Every structure is written in structure tokens, then in C-alpha cells.
Coordinates of C-alpha atoms in Angstrom, one line a residue:
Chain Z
X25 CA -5.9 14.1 -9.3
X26 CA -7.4 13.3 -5.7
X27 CA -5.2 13.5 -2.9
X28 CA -4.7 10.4 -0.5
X29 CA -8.1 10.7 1.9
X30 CA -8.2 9.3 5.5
X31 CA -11.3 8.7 7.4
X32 CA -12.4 9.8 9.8
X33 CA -10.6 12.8 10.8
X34 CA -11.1 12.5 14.2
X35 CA -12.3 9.5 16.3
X36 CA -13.1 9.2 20.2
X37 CA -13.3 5.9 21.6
X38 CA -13.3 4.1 25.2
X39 CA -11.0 1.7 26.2
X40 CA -11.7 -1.5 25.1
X41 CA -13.5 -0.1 21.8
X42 CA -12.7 -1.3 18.6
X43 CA -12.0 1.5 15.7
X44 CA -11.0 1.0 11.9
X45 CA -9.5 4.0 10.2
X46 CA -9.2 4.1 6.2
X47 CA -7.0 4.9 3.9
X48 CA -7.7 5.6 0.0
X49 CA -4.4 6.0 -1.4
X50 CA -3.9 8.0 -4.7
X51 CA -5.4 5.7 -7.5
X52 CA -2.3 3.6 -9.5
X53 CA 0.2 3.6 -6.5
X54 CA 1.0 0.6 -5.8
X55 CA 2.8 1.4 -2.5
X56 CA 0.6 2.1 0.9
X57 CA 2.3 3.2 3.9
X58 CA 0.8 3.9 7.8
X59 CA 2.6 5.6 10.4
X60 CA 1.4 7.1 13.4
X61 CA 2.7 10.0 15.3
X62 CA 2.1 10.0 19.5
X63 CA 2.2 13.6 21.0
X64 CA 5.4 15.3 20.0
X65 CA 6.8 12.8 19.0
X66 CA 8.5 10.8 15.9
X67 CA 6.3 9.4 13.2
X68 CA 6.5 6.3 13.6
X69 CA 6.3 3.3 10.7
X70 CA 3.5 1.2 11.0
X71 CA 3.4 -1.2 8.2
X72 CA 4.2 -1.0 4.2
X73 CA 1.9 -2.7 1.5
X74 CA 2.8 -3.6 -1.9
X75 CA -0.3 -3.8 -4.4
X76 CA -2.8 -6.1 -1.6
X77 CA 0.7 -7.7 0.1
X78 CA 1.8 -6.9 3.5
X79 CA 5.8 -5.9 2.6
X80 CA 6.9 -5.2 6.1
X81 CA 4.7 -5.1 9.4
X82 CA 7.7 -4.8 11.7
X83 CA 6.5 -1.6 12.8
X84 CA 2.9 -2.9 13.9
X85 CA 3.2 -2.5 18.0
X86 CA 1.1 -6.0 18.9
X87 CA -1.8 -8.5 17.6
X88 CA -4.3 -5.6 18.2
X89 CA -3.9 -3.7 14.9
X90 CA -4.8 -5.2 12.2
X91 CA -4.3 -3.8 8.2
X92 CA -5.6 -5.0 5.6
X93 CA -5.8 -3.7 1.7
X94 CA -8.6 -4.8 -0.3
X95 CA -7.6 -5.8 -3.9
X96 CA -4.8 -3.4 -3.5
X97 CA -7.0 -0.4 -3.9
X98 CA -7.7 0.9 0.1
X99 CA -6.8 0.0 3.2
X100 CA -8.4 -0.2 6.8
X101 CA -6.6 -0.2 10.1
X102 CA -8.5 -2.0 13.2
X103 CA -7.9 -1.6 16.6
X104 CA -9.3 -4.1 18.7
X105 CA -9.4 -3.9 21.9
X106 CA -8.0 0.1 21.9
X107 CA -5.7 0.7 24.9
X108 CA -4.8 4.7 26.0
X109 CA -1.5 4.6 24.4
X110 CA -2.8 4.1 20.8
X111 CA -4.0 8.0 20.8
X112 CA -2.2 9.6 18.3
X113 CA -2.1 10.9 14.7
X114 CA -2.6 8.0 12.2
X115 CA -1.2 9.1 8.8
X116 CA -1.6 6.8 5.6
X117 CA 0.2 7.7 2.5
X118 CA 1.2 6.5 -0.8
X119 CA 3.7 6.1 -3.2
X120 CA 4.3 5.1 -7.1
X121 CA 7.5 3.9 -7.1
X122 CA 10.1 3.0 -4.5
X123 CA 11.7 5.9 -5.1
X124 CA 9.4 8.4 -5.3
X125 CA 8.2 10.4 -2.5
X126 CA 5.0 9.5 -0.5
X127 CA 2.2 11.4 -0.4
X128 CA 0.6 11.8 2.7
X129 CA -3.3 11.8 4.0
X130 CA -4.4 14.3 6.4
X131 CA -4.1 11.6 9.2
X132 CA -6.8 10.8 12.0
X133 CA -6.2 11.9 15.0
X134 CA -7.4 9.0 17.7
X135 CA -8.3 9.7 21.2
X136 CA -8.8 6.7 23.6
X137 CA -10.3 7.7 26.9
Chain P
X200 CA 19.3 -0.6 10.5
X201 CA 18.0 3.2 9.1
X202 CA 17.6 6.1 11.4
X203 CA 17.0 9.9 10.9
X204 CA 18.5 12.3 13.6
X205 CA 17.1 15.6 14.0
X206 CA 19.3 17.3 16.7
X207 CA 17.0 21.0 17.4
X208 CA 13.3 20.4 18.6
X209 CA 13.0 24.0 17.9
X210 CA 14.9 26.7 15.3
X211 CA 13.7 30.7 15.3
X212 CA 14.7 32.5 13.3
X213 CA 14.0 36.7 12.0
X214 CA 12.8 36.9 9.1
X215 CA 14.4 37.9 6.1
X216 CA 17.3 36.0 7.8
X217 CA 19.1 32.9 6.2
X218 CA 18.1 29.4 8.1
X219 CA 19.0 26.1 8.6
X220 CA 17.3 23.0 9.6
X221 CA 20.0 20.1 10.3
X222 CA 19.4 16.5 9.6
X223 CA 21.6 13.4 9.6
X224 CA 20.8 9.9 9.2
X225 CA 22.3 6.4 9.2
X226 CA 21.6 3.5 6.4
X227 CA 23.8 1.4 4.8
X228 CA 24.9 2.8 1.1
X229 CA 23.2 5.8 -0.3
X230 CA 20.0 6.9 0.8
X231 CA 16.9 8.5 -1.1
X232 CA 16.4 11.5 1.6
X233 CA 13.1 13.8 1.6
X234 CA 11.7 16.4 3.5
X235 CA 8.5 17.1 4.6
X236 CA 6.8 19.4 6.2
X237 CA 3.4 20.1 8.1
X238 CA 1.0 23.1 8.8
X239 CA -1.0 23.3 11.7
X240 CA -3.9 21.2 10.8
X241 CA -2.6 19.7 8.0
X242 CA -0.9 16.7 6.5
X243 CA 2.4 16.7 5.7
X244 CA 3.5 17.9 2.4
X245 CA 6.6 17.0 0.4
X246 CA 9.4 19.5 -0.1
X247 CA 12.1 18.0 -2.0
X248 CA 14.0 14.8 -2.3
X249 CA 17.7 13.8 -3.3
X250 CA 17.8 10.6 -5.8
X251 CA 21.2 11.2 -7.4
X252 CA 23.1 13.4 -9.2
X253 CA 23.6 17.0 -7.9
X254 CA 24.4 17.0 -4.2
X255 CA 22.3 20.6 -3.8
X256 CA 18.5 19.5 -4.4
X257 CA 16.0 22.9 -5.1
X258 CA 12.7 22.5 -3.7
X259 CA 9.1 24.1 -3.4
X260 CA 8.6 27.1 -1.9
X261 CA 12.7 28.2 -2.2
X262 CA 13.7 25.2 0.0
X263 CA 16.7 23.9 -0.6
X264 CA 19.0 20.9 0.6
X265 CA 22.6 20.0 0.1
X266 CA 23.6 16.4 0.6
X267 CA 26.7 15.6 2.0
X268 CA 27.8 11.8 1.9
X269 CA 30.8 12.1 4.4
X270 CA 29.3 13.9 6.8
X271 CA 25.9 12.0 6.2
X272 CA 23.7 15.0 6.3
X273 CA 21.0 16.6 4.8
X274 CA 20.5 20.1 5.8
X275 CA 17.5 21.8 4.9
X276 CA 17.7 25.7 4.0
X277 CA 16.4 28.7 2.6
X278 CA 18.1 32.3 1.9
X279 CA 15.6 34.3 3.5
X280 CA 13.3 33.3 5.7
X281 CA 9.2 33.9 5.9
X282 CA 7.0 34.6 8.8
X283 CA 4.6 31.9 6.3
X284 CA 7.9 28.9 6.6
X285 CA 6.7 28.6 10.0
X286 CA 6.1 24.9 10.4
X287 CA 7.1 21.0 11.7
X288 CA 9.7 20.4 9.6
X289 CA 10.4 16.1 9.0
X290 CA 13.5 14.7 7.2
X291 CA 12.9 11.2 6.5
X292 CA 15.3 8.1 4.2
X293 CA 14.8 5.4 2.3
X294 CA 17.0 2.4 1.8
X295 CA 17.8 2.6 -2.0
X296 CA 18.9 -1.1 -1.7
X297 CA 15.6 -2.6 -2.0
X298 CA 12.4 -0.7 -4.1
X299 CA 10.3 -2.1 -1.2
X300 CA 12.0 -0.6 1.5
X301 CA 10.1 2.2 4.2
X302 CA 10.7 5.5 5.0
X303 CA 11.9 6.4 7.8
X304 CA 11.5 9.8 9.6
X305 CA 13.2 11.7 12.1
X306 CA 11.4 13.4 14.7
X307 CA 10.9 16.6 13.0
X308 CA 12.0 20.3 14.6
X309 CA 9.8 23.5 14.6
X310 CA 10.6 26.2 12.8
X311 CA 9.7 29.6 14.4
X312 CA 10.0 32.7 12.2
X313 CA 9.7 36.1 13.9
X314 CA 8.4 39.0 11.9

């Protein structure tokens, strides 16, 4: 069975630069999560799909990211216009049920410069 | 509204030597409670989880966890440690209230293990 796979695994981009990371979740899970992890720091909840529903975005920092999951299958994550503070690890994962653990992508590691 | 504390940025231990890996967290009514951890250049992997039932949860790799409900922890352990455990270690919770709910995780400690 195939993993969860993120792509790229590393992206540089300018400031101002737009960037979409994706996210193909491990096939039959319904659940799709992103977080993202800043330098030594907490991972950090992004946003939480159910099948091609947004569930929660509450974690989403402002109106330049933008996730969206395609017929409930995978998911991309824009940003648009990328600021310096968006570098980071981005990790998708996904789950089956609520409570079973989530499996994780390798993450894509962002650099804005 | 759910947090995950993790009180030690870093824990070395010798190896061969028990350790311990302290997590507690705050959500309303029981919590599903995982750990994860990472490699260098890796994603993070799941170790174990507590649903229900035995408050003592066995893992991979020898990792185990006890819950404790009054205390609202979570420690993470292992008998005898290995040079190969060392690793960013996450604990993370779930709301078990709602099937829909996120996970949330703490800010994870490093685990050092000297040869």
C-alpha cells in the first residue's frame, strides 16, 4: 500500500511568488490533514478535510493559503503572494477513521527568500 | 480548547538506560493520544496510540506509554534505551467528542542517546 506522497520535497521561491504544494493521501481515507512546522517549533494544524469538505480551516494563518481537495482524492495548498514567514515544513497526512492515527507525508520543506 | 504540553526540549540519555519522554495535555473528556516520532530527513512515523481500555499502551519498536487520566499524562517510555531511538519525539490528542475533530501536537522534545 503506498504511503501518503507530498510534492515537491523542497521548494525555493521569492517573495511575492506563488507556490502550490500537493498532497496524495493514502487511497480510501477519507480524512486529509496539513500542518506545518516553522524552525523548531510546534507543528502546527492547518486545516482538516472530510472526503472534498473543508471540516475546520481555523488553523489557516490568512486569505493567502488556499486548500482545496479535488473529488476528495488529493489535495493542493497555494500560497499566493508568499511572505518570509511561510518557510517551514509543510506535512499533509491522512487518516481512515476519526480515530485512527494519521499517517504522515514526508513534508515539503518551503524556503521564501 | 485542546493543547499538548511537552515540558523538555531535550532528554539524553546512556544507553542501555531506562527513559522517559513526558507529555501532558488538556481537552475536555477523554482524549485519543498518539505519539509520533521523526528521523532526520524523514516524516513522522506513528508509535502507538491509546483508544481505551488498558491504561499501559505497547508500541513499535519497544515503546511504550501509560495513560494516566488524573494526572492527564501520557508518558512515553522504553526499558532500555538505543543509540538507533535517537529522534524528535511528538505527542499529539484528539477530541474523541466529535469523529471530525484535529489532532493536535505538542512541540515535540529530542531525544539524545549516548553510546
Amino acid at each position: 500500500e503506498a504511503g501518503v506522497t507530498q510534492f515537491p520535497s523542497h521548494s525555493v521561491i521569492e517573495k511575492g511568488q506563488t507556490v502550490t504544494l500537493r498532497c496524495d493521501p493514502i487511497s480510501g481515507h477519507d480524512n486529509l490533514y496539513w500542518y506545518r512546522r516553522v524552525m523548531g517549533k510546534e507543528i502546527k494544524f492547518l486545516l482538516h478535510f472530510v472526503k472534498e469538505s473543508k471540516q475546520d480551516e481555523s488553523g489557516m494563518p490568512n486569505n493567502r493559503f488556499l486548500a482545496e481537495r479535488t473529488g476528495g482524492t488529493y489535495s493542493t495548498l497555494k500560497v499566493q503572494p508568499a511572505e518570509l514567514e511561510d518557510s517551514g515544513v509543510y506535512f499533509c497526512a491522512s487518516s481512515s477513521q476519526g480515530w485512527d492515527e494519521a499517517f504522515f507525508g514526508q513534508g515539503t520543506r518551503l524556503t521564501v527568500v | 480548547a485542546q493543547s499538548v504540553a511537552q515540558p523538555e526540549d531535550q532528554v539524553n540519555v546512556a544507553e542501555g538506560n531506562p527513559l522517559t519522554v513526558k507529555c501532558t495535555y488538556s481537552v475536555s473528556g477523554n482524549p485519543y493520544l498518539f505519539w509520533y516520532v521523526q528521523y532526520p530527513n524523514r516524516g513522522l512515523q506513528f508509535l502507538l496510540k491509546y483508544i481505551t481500555g488498558d491504561n499501559l499502551v505497547k508500541g513499535s519498536y519497544g515503546f511504550e506509554a501509560e495513560f494516566n487520566k488524573s494526572q492527564t499524562s501520557f508518558h512515553l517510555k522504553k526499558p532500555s534505551a538505543l543509540v538507533s531511538d535517537s529522534a524528535l519525539y511528538f505527542c499529539a490528542v484528539r477530541d474523541r467528542r466529535s469523529s471530525a475533530s484535529k489532532i493536535i501536537f505538542g512541540s515535540g522534545t529530542r531525544l539524545s542517546i549516548r553510546p
